Amino acid sequence: MSVTVNVQEAKTRLSELLKRVEAGEDVVIARAGHPIAELRPVRKVDLVFGGFDVEVGDAFFEPLDEGDLAAWEGADAVAEAG
């Protein structure tokens, strides 16, 4: 549910309006009958990055051979472009 109040009323009743927002209500603040702002509860969002488990084998940490290292460093692309 939402309620609309004018700017002066919002200034006068801010504490009351914030209690209503904490209870889950949205408050629209209007100037000359035109909505200009909304007060609404802050909703906490838990972000999860990745979303999957990955296991990396020991080989991942071994040094690359010269050809693979050159490919990662872009040496092949530079040689082909030149």
Tab-separated table of N, CA, C and O in Angstrom:
chain	number	residue	atom	x	y	z
A	1	MET	N	0.843	-1.174	0.000
A	1	MET	CA	0.000	0.000	0.000
A	1	MET	C	0.889	1.238	0.000
A	1	MET	O	1.984	1.232	0.532
A	2	SER	N	0.447	2.312	-0.606
A	2	SER	CA	1.242	3.529	-0.597
A	2	SER	C	0.352	4.723	-0.265
A	2	SER	O	-0.854	4.696	-0.471
A	3	VAL	N	0.982	5.747	0.260
A	3	VAL	CA	0.298	6.985	0.609
A	3	VAL	C	1.044	8.121	-0.075
A	3	VAL	O	2.261	8.052	-0.245
A	4	THR	N	0.315	9.161	-0.491
A	4	THR	CA	0.932	10.321	-1.117
A	4	THR	C	0.762	11.520	-0.196
A	4	THR	O	-0.332	11.770	0.316
A	5	VAL	N	1.865	12.240	0.025
A	5	VAL	CA	1.844	13.445	0.863
A	5	VAL	C	2.558	14.560	0.131
A	5	VAL	O	3.406	14.324	-0.718
A	6	ASN	N	2.201	15.805	0.473
A	6	ASN	CA	2.896	16.921	-0.154
A	6	ASN	C	4.198	17.198	0.600
A	6	ASN	O	4.428	16.657	1.680
A	7	VAL	N	5.049	18.025	0.046
A	7	VAL	CA	6.376	18.272	0.603
A	7	VAL	C	6.283	18.816	2.025
A	7	VAL	O	6.987	18.346	2.923
A	8	GLN	N	5.412	19.808	2.251
A	8	GLN	CA	5.302	20.397	3.586
A	8	GLN	C	4.845	19.358	4.608
A	8	GLN	O	5.381	19.285	5.712
A	9	GLU	N	3.891	18.527	4.232
A	9	GLU	CA	3.424	17.476	5.140
A	9	GLU	C	4.536	16.476	5.420
A	9	GLU	O	4.696	16.004	6.548
A	10	ALA	N	5.330	16.162	4.421
A	10	ALA	CA	6.450	15.239	4.609
A	10	ALA	C	7.460	15.815	5.583
A	10	ALA	O	7.986	15.098	6.434
A	11	LYS	N	7.732	17.117	5.485
A	11	LYS	CA	8.656	17.763	6.417
A	11	LYS	C	8.115	17.700	7.844
A	11	LYS	O	8.845	17.404	8.791
A	12	THR	N	6.838	17.996	7.985
A	12	THR	CA	6.212	18.056	9.299
A	12	THR	C	6.091	16.685	9.946
A	12	THR	O	6.274	16.542	11.159
A	13	ARG	N	5.808	15.653	9.136
A	13	ARG	CA	5.510	14.320	9.668
A	13	ARG	C	6.568	13.280	9.313
A	13	ARG	O	6.283	12.089	9.256
A	14	LEU	N	7.810	13.701	9.093
A	14	LEU	CA	8.844	12.782	8.616
A	14	LEU	C	9.004	11.560	9.522
A	14	LEU	O	9.049	10.435	9.041
A	15	SER	N	9.085	11.769	10.825
A	15	SER	CA	9.266	10.627	11.741
A	15	SER	C	8.122	9.632	11.615
A	15	SER	O	8.333	8.412	11.564
A	16	GLU	N	6.904	10.127	11.546
A	16	GLU	CA	5.735	9.250	11.391
A	16	GLU	C	5.786	8.507	10.052
A	16	GLU	O	5.510	7.305	9.982
A	17	LEU	N	6.142	9.238	8.999
A	17	LEU	CA	6.218	8.604	7.674
A	17	LEU	C	7.296	7.532	7.643
A	17	LEU	O	7.113	6.464	7.039
A	18	LEU	N	8.425	7.778	8.308
A	18	LEU	CA	9.489	6.770	8.346
A	18	LEU	C	9.043	5.520	9.102
A	18	LEU	O	9.403	4.401	8.720
A	19	LYS	N	8.230	5.682	10.140
A	19	LYS	CA	7.689	4.511	10.843
A	19	LYS	C	6.797	3.697	9.917
A	19	LYS	O	6.827	2.468	9.925
A	20	ARG	N	6.016	4.384	9.102
A	20	ARG	CA	5.149	3.681	8.148
A	20	ARG	C	5.993	2.936	7.107
A	20	ARG	O	5.680	1.815	6.711
A	21	VAL	N	7.083	3.580	6.683
A	21	VAL	CA	7.991	2.940	5.720
A	21	VAL	C	8.627	1.703	6.353
A	21	VAL	O	8.721	0.649	5.723
A	22	GLU	N	9.061	1.818	7.614
A	22	GLU	CA	9.640	0.664	8.314
A	22	GLU	C	8.645	-0.481	8.411
A	22	GLU	O	9.037	-1.647	8.424
A	23	ALA	N	7.365	-0.159	8.451
A	23	ALA	CA	6.322	-1.189	8.523
A	23	ALA	C	6.015	-1.781	7.147
A	23	ALA	O	5.171	-2.670	7.023
A	24	GLY	N	6.698	-1.266	6.108
A	24	GLY	CA	6.541	-1.854	4.778
A	24	GLY	C	5.741	-1.015	3.805
A	24	GLY	O	5.535	-1.412	2.662
A	25	GLU	N	5.279	0.134	4.222
A	25	GLU	CA	4.462	0.989	3.358
A	25	GLU	C	5.361	1.891	2.517
A	25	GLU	O	6.431	2.309	2.954
A	26	ASP	N	4.932	2.210	1.308
A	26	ASP	CA	5.637	3.160	0.453
A	26	ASP	C	4.983	4.529	0.620
A	26	ASP	O	3.764	4.637	0.744
A	27	VAL	N	5.794	5.588	0.614
A	27	VAL	CA	5.298	6.950	0.726
A	27	VAL	C	5.767	7.718	-0.495
A	27	VAL	O	6.959	7.725	-0.813
A	28	VAL	N	4.834	8.352	-1.181
A	28	VAL	CA	5.151	9.185	-2.337
A	28	VAL	C	5.070	10.636	-1.885
A	28	VAL	O	4.081	11.047	-1.280
A	29	ILE	N	6.102	11.404	-2.182
A	29	ILE	CA	6.124	12.819	-1.854
A	29	ILE	C	5.861	13.592	-3.140
A	29	ILE	O	6.517	13.362	-4.160
A	30	ALA	N	4.882	14.499	-3.068
A	30	ALA	CA	4.464	15.230	-4.261
A	30	ALA	C	4.609	16.732	-4.048
A	30	ALA	O	4.520	17.226	-2.929
A	31	ARG	N	4.855	17.423	-5.151
A	31	ARG	CA	4.867	18.896	-5.154
A	31	ARG	C	3.806	19.329	-6.159
A	31	ARG	O	3.842	18.904	-7.313
A	32	ALA	N	2.868	20.140	-5.694
A	32	ALA	CA	1.760	20.618	-6.536
A	32	ALA	C	1.033	19.450	-7.202
A	32	ALA	O	0.641	19.522	-8.361
A	33	GLY	N	0.906	18.354	-6.459
A	33	GLY	CA	0.167	17.200	-6.969
A	33	GLY	C	0.952	16.277	-7.886
A	33	GLY	O	0.435	15.254	-8.325
A	34	HIS	N	2.207	16.602	-8.160
A	34	HIS	CA	3.035	15.775	-9.043
A	34	HIS	C	4.059	15.009	-8.208
A	34	HIS	O	4.861	15.617	-7.487
A	35	PRO	N	4.065	13.687	-8.293
A	35	PRO	CA	5.031	12.890	-7.520
A	35	PRO	C	6.466	13.266	-7.889
A	35	PRO	O	6.798	13.415	-9.062
A	36	ILE	N	7.299	13.463	-6.840
A	36	ILE	CA	8.695	13.802	-7.096
A	36	ILE	C	9.676	12.857	-6.411
A	36	ILE	O	10.837	12.808	-6.776
A	37	ALA	N	9.204	12.105	-5.410
A	37	ALA	CA	10.114	11.203	-4.693
A	37	ALA	C	9.305	10.094	-4.030
A	37	ALA	O	8.093	10.218	-3.834
A	38	GLU	N	10.014	9.023	-3.714
A	38	GLU	CA	9.407	7.900	-2.999
A	38	GLU	C	10.256	7.560	-1.781
A	38	GLU	O	11.484	7.572	-1.859
A	39	LEU	N	9.595	7.257	-0.692
A	39	LEU	CA	10.251	6.665	0.468
A	39	LEU	C	9.769	5.229	0.511
A	39	LEU	O	8.565	4.972	0.475
A	40	ARG	N	10.687	4.306	0.568
A	40	ARG	CA	10.303	2.893	0.659
A	40	ARG	C	11.354	2.161	1.469
A	40	ARG	O	12.496	2.603	1.572
A	41	PRO	N	10.973	1.029	2.035
A	41	PRO	CA	11.921	0.287	2.874
A	41	PRO	C	13.140	-0.159	2.070
A	41	PRO	O	13.044	-0.483	0.882
A	42	VAL	N	14.280	-0.150	2.729
A	42	VAL	CA	15.493	-0.681	2.125
A	42	VAL	C	15.404	-2.195	2.216
A	42	VAL	O	15.140	-2.757	3.276
A	43	ARG	N	15.602	-2.849	1.108
A	43	ARG	CA	15.534	-4.306	1.085
A	43	ARG	C	16.942	-4.856	0.928
A	43	ARG	O	17.622	-4.558	-0.048
A	44	LYS	N	17.370	-5.619	1.913
A	44	LYS	CA	18.693	-6.212	1.878
A	44	LYS	C	18.717	-7.333	0.840
A	44	LYS	O	17.826	-8.166	0.798
A	45	VAL	N	19.746	-7.317	0.029
A	45	VAL	CA	19.908	-8.344	-1.001
A	45	VAL	C	21.222	-9.066	-0.733
A	45	VAL	O	22.275	-8.446	-0.636
A	46	ASP	N	21.152	-10.366	-0.585
A	46	ASP	CA	22.359	-11.162	-0.422
A	46	ASP	C	22.874	-11.549	-1.799
A	46	ASP	O	22.178	-12.214	-2.564
A	47	LEU	N	24.070	-11.092	-2.115
A	47	LEU	CA	24.667	-11.403	-3.413
A	47	LEU	C	25.546	-12.645	-3.294
A	47	LEU	O	26.321	-12.775	-2.354
A	48	VAL	N	25.393	-13.523	-4.252
A	48	VAL	CA	26.221	-14.719	-4.309
A	48	VAL	C	26.949	-14.684	-5.643
A	48	VAL	O	26.312	-14.621	-6.698
A	49	PHE	N	28.252	-14.660	-5.574
A	49	PHE	CA	29.038	-14.624	-6.803
A	49	PHE	C	29.437	-16.039	-7.194
A	49	PHE	O	29.826	-16.833	-6.350
A	50	GLY	N	29.365	-16.316	-8.449
A	50	GLY	CA	29.774	-17.630	-8.943
A	50	GLY	C	28.595	-18.581	-9.030
A	50	GLY	O	28.092	-18.854	-10.086
A	51	GLY	N	28.188	-19.067	-7.903
A	51	GLY	CA	27.046	-19.959	-7.875
A	51	GLY	C	27.386	-21.412	-8.108
A	51	GLY	O	26.507	-22.245	-8.223
A	52	PHE	N	28.660	-21.750	-8.201
A	52	PHE	CA	29.038	-23.142	-8.378
A	52	PHE	C	30.395	-23.370	-7.722
A	52	PHE	O	31.181	-22.457	-7.547
A	53	ASP	N	30.629	-24.610	-7.347
A	53	ASP	CA	31.905	-24.969	-6.730
A	53	ASP	C	32.881	-25.434	-7.800
A	53	ASP	O	32.508	-26.138	-8.729
A	54	VAL	N	34.113	-25.018	-7.665
A	54	VAL	CA	35.152	-25.406	-8.620
A	54	VAL	C	36.331	-25.957	-7.846
A	54	VAL	O	36.774	-25.373	-6.865
A	55	GLU	N	36.803	-27.083	-8.297
A	55	GLU	CA	38.023	-27.634	-7.720
A	55	GLU	C	39.114	-27.540	-8.771
A	55	GLU	O	38.903	-27.855	-9.933
A	56	VAL	N	40.268	-27.067	-8.360
A	56	VAL	CA	41.394	-26.899	-9.263
A	56	VAL	C	42.455	-27.921	-8.891
A	56	VAL	O	42.887	-27.984	-7.745
A	57	GLY	N	42.860	-28.712	-9.876
A	57	GLY	CA	43.873	-29.729	-9.631
A	57	GLY	C	45.262	-29.132	-9.486
A	57	GLY	O	45.510	-27.970	-9.813
A	58	ASP	N	46.186	-29.933	-9.012
A	58	ASP	CA	47.565	-29.485	-8.803
A	58	ASP	C	48.231	-29.029	-10.103
A	58	ASP	O	49.070	-28.133	-10.097
A	59	ALA	N	47.845	-29.620	-11.231
A	59	ALA	CA	48.456	-29.271	-12.512
A	59	ALA	C	48.218	-27.796	-12.862
A	59	ALA	O	49.013	-27.190	-13.582
A	60	PHE	N	47.166	-27.221	-12.331
A	60	PHE	CA	46.867	-25.820	-12.602
A	60	PHE	C	47.996	-24.906	-12.137
A	60	PHE	O	48.265	-23.869	-12.742
A	61	PHE	N	48.671	-25.303	-11.071
A	61	PHE	CA	49.701	-24.468	-10.477
A	61	PHE	C	51.106	-24.740	-11.023
A	61	PHE	O	52.056	-24.057	-10.650
A	62	GLU	N	51.230	-25.703	-11.910
A	62	GLU	CA	52.533	-26.001	-12.501
A	62	GLU	C	52.876	-24.962	-13.567
A	62	GLU	O	51.988	-24.419	-14.223
A	63	PRO	N	54.163	-24.667	-13.746
A	63	PRO	CA	54.566	-23.683	-14.758
A	63	PRO	C	54.137	-24.120	-16.159
A	63	PRO	O	54.097	-25.317	-16.474
A	64	LEU	N	53.817	-23.156	-17.011
A	64	LEU	CA	53.450	-23.440	-18.396
A	64	LEU	C	54.707	-23.707	-19.213
A	64	LEU	O	55.766	-23.146	-18.929
A	65	ASP	N	54.555	-24.549	-20.247
A	65	ASP	CA	55.697	-24.735	-21.142
A	65	ASP	C	55.827	-23.479	-22.018
A	65	ASP	O	54.964	-22.609	-22.027
A	66	GLU	N	56.916	-23.366	-22.748
A	66	GLU	CA	57.223	-22.137	-23.505
A	66	GLU	C	56.119	-21.763	-24.498
A	66	GLU	O	55.761	-20.597	-24.632
A	67	GLY	N	55.561	-22.745	-25.194
A	67	GLY	CA	54.519	-22.465	-26.187
A	67	GLY	C	53.249	-21.931	-25.540
A	67	GLY	O	52.655	-20.952	-26.019
A	68	ASP	N	52.803	-22.571	-24.438
A	68	ASP	CA	51.601	-22.110	-23.740
A	68	ASP	C	51.826	-20.729	-23.128
A	68	ASP	O	50.956	-19.865	-23.172
A	69	LEU	N	53.015	-20.527	-22.557
A	69	LEU	CA	53.323	-19.235	-21.959
A	69	LEU	C	53.305	-18.130	-23.020
A	69	LEU	O	52.750	-17.050	-22.798
A	70	ALA	N	53.877	-18.400	-24.183
A	70	ALA	CA	53.875	-17.414	-25.265
A	70	ALA	C	52.449	-17.103	-25.717
A	70	ALA	O	52.106	-15.943	-25.982
A	71	ALA	N	51.592	-18.127	-25.763
A	71	ALA	CA	50.202	-17.916	-26.160
A	71	ALA	C	49.476	-17.035	-25.138
A	71	ALA	O	48.728	-16.125	-25.509
A	72	TRP	N	49.692	-17.277	-23.858
A	72	TRP	CA	49.059	-16.469	-22.812
A	72	TRP	C	49.552	-15.028	-22.840
A	72	TRP	O	48.816	-14.099	-22.556
A	73	GLU	N	50.800	-14.850	-23.170
A	73	GLU	CA	51.374	-13.501	-23.194
A	73	GLU	C	51.098	-12.790	-24.509
A	73	GLU	O	51.462	-11.635	-24.678
A	74	GLY	N	50.480	-13.465	-25.454
A	74	GLY	CA	50.124	-12.835	-26.716
A	74	GLY	C	51.235	-12.824	-27.746
A	74	GLY	O	51.144	-12.124	-28.734
A	75	ALA	N	52.296	-13.589	-27.526
A	75	ALA	CA	53.423	-13.592	-28.452
A	75	ALA	C	52.979	-14.105	-29.825
A	75	ALA	O	53.446	-13.600	-30.848
A	76	ASP	N	52.084	-15.095	-29.856
A	76	ASP	CA	51.606	-15.637	-31.135
A	76	ASP	C	50.857	-14.563	-31.919
A	76	ASP	O	51.038	-14.397	-33.107
A	77	ALA	N	50.010	-13.791	-31.226
A	77	ALA	CA	49.237	-12.757	-31.897
A	77	ALA	C	50.141	-11.641	-32.416
A	77	ALA	O	49.936	-11.139	-33.516
A	78	VAL	N	51.147	-11.295	-31.645
A	78	VAL	CA	52.075	-10.264	-32.076
A	78	VAL	C	52.872	-10.739	-33.277
A	78	VAL	O	53.057	-10.000	-34.251
A	79	ALA	N	53.342	-12.012	-33.265
A	79	ALA	CA	54.129	-12.550	-34.372
A	79	ALA	C	53.290	-12.630	-35.639
A	79	ALA	O	53.772	-12.329	-36.725
A	80	GLU	N	51.997	-13.030	-35.484
A	80	GLU	CA	51.133	-13.142	-36.664
A	80	GLU	C	50.799	-11.776	-37.235
A	80	GLU	O	50.665	-11.606	-38.435
A	81	ALA	N	50.634	-10.784	-36.390
A	81	ALA	CA	50.281	-9.438	-36.841
A	81	ALA	C	51.468	-8.735	-37.527
A	81	ALA	O	51.282	-7.881	-38.371
A	82	GLY	N	52.691	-9.081	-37.093
A	82	GLY	CA	53.885	-8.399	-37.614
A	82	GLY	C	54.246	-8.911	-38.932
A	82	GLY	O	54.381	-8.497	-39.979
